Short mmCIF file of C-alpha atoms and ligand atoms in Angstrom, two decimals:
data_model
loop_
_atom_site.label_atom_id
_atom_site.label_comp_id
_atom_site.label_asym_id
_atom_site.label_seq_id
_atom_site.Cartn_x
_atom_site.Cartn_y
_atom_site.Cartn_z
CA UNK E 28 83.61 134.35 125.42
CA UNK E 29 86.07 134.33 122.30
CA UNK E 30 84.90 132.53 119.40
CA UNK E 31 86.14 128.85 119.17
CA UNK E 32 89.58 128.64 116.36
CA UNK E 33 89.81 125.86 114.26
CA UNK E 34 93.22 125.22 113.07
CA UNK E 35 94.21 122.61 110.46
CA UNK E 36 96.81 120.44 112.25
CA UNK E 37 98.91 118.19 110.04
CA UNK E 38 101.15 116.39 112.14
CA UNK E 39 103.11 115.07 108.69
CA UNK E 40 106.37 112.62 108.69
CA UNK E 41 109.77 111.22 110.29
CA UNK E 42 109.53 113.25 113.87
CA UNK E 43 106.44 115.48 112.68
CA UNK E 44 103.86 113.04 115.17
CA UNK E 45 106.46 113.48 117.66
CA UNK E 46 106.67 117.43 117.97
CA UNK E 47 103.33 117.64 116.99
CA UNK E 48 102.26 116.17 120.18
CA UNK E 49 104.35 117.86 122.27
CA UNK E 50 103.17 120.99 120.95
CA UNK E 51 99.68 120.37 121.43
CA UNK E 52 100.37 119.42 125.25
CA UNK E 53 101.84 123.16 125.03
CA UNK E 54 98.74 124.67 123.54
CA UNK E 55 96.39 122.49 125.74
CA UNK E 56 97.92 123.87 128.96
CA UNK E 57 97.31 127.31 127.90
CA UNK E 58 93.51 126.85 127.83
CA UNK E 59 93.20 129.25 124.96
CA UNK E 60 89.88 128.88 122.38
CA UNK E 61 91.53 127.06 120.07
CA UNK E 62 90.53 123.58 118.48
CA UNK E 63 92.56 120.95 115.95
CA UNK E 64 90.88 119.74 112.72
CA UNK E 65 93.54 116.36 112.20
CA UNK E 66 94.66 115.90 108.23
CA UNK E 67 97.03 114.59 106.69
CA UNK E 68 99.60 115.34 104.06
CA UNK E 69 102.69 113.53 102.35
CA UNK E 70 103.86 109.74 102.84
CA UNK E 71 101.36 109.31 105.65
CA UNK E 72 98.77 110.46 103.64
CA UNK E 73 100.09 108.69 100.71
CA UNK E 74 99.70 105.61 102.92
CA UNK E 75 96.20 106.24 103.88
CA UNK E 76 94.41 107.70 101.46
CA UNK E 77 96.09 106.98 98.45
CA UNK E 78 96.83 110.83 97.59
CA UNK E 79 99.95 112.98 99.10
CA UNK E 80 97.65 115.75 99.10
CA UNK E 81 94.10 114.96 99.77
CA UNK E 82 91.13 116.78 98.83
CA UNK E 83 90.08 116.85 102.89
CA UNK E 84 93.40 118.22 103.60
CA UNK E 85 93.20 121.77 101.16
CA UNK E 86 88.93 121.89 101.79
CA UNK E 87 90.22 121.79 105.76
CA UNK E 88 92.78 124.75 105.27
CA UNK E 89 90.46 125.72 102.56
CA UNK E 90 88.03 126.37 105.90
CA UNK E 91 90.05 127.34 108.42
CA UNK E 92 92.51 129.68 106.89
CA UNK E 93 94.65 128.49 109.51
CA UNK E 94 97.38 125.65 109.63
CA UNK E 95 99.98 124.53 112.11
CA UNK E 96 102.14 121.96 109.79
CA UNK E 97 104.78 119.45 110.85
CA UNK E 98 107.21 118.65 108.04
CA UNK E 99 106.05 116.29 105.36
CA UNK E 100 107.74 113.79 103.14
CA UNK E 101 107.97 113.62 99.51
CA UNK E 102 108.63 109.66 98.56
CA UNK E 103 111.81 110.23 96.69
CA UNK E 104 112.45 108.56 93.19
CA UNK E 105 108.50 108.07 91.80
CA UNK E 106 108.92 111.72 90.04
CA UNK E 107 106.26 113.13 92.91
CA UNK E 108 106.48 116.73 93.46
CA UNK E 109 107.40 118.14 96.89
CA UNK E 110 103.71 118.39 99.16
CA UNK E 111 105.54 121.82 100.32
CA UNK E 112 106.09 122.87 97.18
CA UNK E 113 102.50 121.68 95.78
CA UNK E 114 100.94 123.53 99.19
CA UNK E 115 102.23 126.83 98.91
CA UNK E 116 101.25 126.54 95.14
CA UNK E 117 97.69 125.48 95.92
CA UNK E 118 97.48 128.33 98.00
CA UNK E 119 99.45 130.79 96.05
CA UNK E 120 101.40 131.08 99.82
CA UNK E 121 103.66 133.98 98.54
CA UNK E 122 105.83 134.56 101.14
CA UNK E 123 107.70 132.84 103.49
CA UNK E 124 108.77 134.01 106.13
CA UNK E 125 111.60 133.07 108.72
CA UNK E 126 112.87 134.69 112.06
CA UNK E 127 116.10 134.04 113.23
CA UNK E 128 117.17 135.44 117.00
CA UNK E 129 119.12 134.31 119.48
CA UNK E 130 117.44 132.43 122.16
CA UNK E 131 119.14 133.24 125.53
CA UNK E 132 120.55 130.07 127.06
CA UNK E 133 121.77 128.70 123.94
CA UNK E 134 124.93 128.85 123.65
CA UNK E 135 126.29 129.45 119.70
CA UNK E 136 128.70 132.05 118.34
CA UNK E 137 126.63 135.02 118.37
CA UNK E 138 124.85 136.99 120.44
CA UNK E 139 122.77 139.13 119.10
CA UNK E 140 121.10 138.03 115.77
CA UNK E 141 117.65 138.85 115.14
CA UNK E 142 116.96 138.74 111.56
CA UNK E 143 113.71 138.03 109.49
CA UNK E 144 113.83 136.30 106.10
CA UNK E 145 111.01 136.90 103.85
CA UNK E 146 111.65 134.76 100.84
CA UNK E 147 109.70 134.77 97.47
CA UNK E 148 107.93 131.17 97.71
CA UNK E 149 106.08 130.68 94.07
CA UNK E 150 108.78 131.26 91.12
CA UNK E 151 112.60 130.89 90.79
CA UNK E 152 113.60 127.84 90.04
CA UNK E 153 111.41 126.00 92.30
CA UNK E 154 108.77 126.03 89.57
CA UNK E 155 110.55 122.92 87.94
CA UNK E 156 110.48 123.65 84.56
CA UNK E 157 113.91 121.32 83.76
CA UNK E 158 114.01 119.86 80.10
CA UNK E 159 116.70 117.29 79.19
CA UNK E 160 118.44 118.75 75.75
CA UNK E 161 120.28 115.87 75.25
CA UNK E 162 121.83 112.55 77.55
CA UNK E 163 124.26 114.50 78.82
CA UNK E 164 122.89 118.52 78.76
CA UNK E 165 119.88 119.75 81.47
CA UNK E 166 118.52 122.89 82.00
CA UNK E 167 116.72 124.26 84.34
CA UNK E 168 114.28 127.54 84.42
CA UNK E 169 114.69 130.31 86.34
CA UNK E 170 111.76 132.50 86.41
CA UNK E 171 111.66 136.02 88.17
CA UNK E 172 107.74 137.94 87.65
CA UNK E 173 107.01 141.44 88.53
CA UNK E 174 104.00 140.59 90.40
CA UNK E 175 105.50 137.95 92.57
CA UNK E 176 108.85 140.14 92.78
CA UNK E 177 106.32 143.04 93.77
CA UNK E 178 104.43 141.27 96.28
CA UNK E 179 107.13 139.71 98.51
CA UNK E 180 109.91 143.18 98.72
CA UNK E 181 106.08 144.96 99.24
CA UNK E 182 105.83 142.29 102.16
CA UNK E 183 109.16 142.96 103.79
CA UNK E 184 108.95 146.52 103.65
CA UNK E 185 105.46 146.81 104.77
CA UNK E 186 106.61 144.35 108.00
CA UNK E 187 109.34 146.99 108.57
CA UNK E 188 106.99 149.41 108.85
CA UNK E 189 104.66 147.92 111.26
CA UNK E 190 107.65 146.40 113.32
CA UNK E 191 110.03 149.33 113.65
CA UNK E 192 112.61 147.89 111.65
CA UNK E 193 115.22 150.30 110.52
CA UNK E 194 116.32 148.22 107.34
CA UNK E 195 115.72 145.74 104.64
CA UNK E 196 118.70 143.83 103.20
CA UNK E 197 117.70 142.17 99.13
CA UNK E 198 119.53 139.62 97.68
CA UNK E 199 120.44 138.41 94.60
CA UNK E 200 123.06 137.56 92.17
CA UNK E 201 122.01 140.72 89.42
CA UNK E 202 126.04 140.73 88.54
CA UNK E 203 125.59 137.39 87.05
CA UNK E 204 122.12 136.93 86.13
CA UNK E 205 121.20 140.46 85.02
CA UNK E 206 117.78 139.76 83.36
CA UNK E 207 115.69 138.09 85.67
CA UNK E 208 117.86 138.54 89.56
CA UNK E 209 118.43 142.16 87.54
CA UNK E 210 114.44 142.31 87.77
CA UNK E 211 113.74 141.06 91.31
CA UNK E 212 116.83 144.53 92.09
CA UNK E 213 114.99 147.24 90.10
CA UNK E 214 112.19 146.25 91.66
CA UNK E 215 113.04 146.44 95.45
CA UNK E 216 115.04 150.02 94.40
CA UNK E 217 111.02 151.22 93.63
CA UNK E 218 109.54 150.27 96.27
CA UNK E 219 112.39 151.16 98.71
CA UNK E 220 112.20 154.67 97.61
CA UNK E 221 108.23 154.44 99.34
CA UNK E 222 109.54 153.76 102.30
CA UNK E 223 112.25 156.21 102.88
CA UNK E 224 111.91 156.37 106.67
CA UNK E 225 113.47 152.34 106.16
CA UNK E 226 116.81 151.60 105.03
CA UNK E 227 117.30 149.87 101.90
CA UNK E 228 120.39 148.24 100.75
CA UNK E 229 121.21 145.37 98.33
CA UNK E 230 123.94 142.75 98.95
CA UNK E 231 125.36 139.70 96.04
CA UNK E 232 124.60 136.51 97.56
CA UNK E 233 127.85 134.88 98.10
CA UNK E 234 128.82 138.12 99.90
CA UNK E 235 125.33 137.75 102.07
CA UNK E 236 126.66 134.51 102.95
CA UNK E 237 129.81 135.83 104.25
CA UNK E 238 128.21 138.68 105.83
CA UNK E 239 125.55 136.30 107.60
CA UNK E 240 128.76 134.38 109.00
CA UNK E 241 130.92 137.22 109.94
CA UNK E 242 128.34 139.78 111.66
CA UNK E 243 124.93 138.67 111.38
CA UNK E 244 123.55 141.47 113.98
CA UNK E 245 124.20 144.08 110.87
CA UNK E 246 120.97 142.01 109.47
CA UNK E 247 117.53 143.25 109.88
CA UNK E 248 114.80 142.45 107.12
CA UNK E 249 116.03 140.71 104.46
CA UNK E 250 114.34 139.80 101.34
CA UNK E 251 115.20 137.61 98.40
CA UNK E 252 114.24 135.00 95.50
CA UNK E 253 112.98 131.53 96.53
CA UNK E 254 116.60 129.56 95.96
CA UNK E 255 118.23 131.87 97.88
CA UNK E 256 116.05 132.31 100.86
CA UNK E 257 116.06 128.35 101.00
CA UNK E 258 119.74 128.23 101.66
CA UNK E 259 120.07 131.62 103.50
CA UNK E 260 117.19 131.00 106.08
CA UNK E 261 119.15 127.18 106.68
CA UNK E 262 122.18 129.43 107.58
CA UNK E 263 120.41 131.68 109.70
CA UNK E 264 119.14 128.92 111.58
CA UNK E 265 122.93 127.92 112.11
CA UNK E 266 123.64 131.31 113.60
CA UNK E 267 121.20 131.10 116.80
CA UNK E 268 121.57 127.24 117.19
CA UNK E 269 120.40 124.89 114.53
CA UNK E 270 117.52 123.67 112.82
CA UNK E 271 115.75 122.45 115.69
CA UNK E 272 115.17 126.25 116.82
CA UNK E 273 113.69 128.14 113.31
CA UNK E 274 110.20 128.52 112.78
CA UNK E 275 108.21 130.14 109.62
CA UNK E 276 105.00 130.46 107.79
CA UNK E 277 104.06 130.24 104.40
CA UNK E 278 100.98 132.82 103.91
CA UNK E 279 99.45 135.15 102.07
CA UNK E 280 96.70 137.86 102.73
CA UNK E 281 93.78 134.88 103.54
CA UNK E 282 95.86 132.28 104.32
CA UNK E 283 98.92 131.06 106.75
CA UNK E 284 100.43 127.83 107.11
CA UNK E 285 102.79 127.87 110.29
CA UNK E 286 105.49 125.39 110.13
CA UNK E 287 109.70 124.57 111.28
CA UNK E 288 111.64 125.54 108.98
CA UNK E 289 113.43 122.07 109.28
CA UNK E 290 112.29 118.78 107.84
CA UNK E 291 111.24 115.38 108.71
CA UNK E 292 114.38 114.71 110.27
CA UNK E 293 114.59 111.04 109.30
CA UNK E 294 117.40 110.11 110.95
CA UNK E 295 115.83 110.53 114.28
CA UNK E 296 112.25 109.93 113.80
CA UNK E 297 110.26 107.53 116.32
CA UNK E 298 113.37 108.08 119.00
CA UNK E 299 111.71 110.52 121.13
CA UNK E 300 114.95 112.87 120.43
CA UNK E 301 113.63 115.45 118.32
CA UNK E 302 113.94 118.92 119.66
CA UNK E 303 109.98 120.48 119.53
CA UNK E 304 111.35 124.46 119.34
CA UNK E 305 111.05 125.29 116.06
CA UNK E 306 106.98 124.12 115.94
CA UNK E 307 106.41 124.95 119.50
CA UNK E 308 107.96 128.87 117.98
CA UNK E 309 105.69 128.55 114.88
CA UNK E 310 103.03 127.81 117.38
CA UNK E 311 103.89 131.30 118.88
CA UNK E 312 104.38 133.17 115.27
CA UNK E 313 100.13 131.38 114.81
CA UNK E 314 99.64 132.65 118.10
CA UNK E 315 100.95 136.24 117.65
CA UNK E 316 98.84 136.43 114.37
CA UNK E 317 95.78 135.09 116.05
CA UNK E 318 95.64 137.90 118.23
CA UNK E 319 97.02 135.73 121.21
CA UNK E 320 100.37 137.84 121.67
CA UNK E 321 100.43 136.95 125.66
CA UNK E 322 99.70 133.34 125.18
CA UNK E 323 102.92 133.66 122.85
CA UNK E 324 105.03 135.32 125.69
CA UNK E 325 104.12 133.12 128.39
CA UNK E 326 105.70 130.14 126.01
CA UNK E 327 108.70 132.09 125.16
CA UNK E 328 109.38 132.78 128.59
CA UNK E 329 109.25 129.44 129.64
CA UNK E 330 111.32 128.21 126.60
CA UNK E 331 113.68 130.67 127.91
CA UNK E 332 113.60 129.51 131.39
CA UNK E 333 114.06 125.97 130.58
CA UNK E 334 117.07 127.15 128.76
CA UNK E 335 118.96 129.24 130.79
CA UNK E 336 117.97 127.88 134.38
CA UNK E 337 118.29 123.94 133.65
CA UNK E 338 120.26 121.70 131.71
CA UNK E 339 117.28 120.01 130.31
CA UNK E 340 117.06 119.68 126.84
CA UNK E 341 117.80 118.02 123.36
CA UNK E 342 120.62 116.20 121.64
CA UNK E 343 120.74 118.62 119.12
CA UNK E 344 121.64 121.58 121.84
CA UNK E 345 124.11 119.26 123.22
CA UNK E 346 121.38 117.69 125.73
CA UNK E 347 120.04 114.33 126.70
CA UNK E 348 116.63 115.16 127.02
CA UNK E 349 114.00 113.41 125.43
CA UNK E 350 111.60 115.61 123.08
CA UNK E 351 108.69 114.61 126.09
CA UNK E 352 110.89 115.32 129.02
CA UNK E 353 111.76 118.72 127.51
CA UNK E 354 108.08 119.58 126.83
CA UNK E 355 107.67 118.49 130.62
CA UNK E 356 110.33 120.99 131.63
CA UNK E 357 108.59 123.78 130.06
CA UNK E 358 104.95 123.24 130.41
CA UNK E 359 105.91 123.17 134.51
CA UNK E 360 107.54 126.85 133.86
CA UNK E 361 104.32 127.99 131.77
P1 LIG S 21 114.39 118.38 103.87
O1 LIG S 21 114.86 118.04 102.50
O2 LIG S 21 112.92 118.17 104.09
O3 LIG S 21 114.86 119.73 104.36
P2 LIG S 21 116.53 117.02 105.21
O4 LIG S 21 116.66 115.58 105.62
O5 LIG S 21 117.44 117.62 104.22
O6 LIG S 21 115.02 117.27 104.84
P3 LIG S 21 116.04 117.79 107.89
O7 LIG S 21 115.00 116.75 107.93
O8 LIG S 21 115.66 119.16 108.28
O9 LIG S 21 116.69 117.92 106.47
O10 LIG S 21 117.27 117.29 108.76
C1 LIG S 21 118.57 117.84 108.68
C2 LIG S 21 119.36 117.45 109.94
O11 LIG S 21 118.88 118.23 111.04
C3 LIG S 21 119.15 116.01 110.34
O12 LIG S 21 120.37 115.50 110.85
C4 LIG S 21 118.11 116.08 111.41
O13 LIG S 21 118.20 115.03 112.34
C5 LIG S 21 118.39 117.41 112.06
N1 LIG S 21 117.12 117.98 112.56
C6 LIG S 21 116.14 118.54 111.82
N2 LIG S 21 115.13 118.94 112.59
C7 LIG S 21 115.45 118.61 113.86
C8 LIG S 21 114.79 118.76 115.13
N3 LIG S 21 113.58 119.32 115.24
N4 LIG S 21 115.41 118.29 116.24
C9 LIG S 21 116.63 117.74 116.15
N5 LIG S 21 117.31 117.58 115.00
C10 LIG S 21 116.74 118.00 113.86
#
């Protein structure tokens, strides 16, 4: 008797049609209220419609509030503007947000990571403000804000809060850039002093990095500028098994686009070799905030039991599975 759910689906470039699919056959099988409004975004759209980002597309999410999002492609070289960056800009998608933890049966160098990046998604130097001075001199803006400073660290700490974390990890480069990363600091020290039940501590980047590689179970929340999350959240997909495995959403208080941290994977696209994890766990992260938290558990469990009691899966966890005979695996374990 729940009310139908329409969510944008966008099943994007490279391998996006691929896992998209494969996802849906996951969502399908559960039977849950939930219905797909197709758009498209990026080359494909390009290709159709004439526009990387089509008016149906944001009126859709515009709608819905609600998007599951393979990866996209931005035609290189024709001075377009990332469709991920434009997105999250339409939307003013503030935060991003990326868990990292160990799935059991895959085998990397840790065991016990389970991390949460929450990385500022509108400023830094992702607003591409670069100005040539002359042939041979670019530069490039950096741009910190209170407000979006305020809202993310606000974000991570308030998740902390409702999740029983114990502590939130910023970071930033404030020895070097001590104006604006100097900013993005003060600003998580007043707010962490609100939540004094949580743990706040700071950490320079390159020394995150380290840290991440060295003992990344000493990582809870962790919150930081745009450029920084970017390459940090890569790494922390490294640490529980690769790309293939990290999902996210971009959101804010209306609206959340769910979508793999990876892109469109070029290299492998039409070849059936893709692994589906990291959209089939975004699926889960929608499902979670969609109120279906046991439709969620009964795909993780049978992630996990493909995992640990076959050998079936993909290239990229050392398998020869195709991306269909995987899904096959698990939707028979559902
Ligand atoms: P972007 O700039 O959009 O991040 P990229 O080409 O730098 O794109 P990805 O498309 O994420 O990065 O690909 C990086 C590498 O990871 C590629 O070798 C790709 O094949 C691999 N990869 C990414 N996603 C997956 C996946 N779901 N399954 C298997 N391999 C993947």
């Amino acid at each position: 008797s729940a009310m139908t759910q329409t969510i944008t689906l966008i099943e994007g470039d490279g391998i996006g049609p691929e896992i998209t699919a494969q996802v849906v056959r996951v969502l399908q099988a559960l039977q849950l209220p939930l219905t797909f409004d197709r758009q498209t975004l990026g080359q494909t759209a390009l290709e159709q419609t004439g526009s990387l980002i089509p008016e149906a597309t944001l009126q859709s999410i515009r709608k819905n509030h609600i998007a599951l999002k393979a990866p996209c492609t931005t035609p290189v070289g024709q001075g377009f503007r990332s469709v991920n960056v434009q997105l999250r800009l339409a939307f003013d998608l503030y935060a991003n947000i990326r868990p990292a933890r160990s799935l059991e049966g895959v085998k990397t160098r840790y065991e016990n990571v389970d991390l949460i990046i929450f990385r500022e998604n509108t400023e830094d130097l992702y607003i591409g403000e670069e100005r040539k001075i002359d042939e041979d001199t670019i530069e490039a803006i950096k741009r910190i804000t209170r407000p979006a400073s305020q809202r993310i660290i606000q974000a991570a700490f308030e998740y902390a809060a409702a999740h029983q974390r114990k502590k939130v990890t910023c970071v930033h480069k404030a020895n070097i850039l001590k104006q604006s990363d100097g900013l993005f600091l003060r600003i998580f020290r007043e707010i962490a002093a609100q939540y004094p039940q949580i743990e706040a501590t700071d950490l320079i980047v390159d020394n995150a990095c380290m840290q991440m590689v060295m003992h990344p179970e000493q990582f809870d929340v962790m919150v930081m500028p745009n450029l920084y999350g970017d390459i940090l959240s890569d790494l922390s997909s490294g640490l529980i098994g690769g790309l293939g495995l990290l999902p996210g959403v971009n959101r804010n208080e209306e609206i959340a686009i769910f979508e793999a941290v990876h892109g469109s994977a070029p290299d492998i696209a039409g070849k059936n070799l893709a692994n589906p994890t990291a959209l089939l766990q975004s699926a889960c992260m929608m499902l979670d905030y969609l109120g279906y938290g046991d439709a969620a558990q009964r795909i993780h469990k049978a992630l996990v039991s493909v995992l640990c009691d076959t050998p079936v899966r993909t290239r990229d966890l050392g398998g020869t599975a195709t991306t269909t005979a995987f899904t096959d695996a698990l939707i028979a374990r559902l």
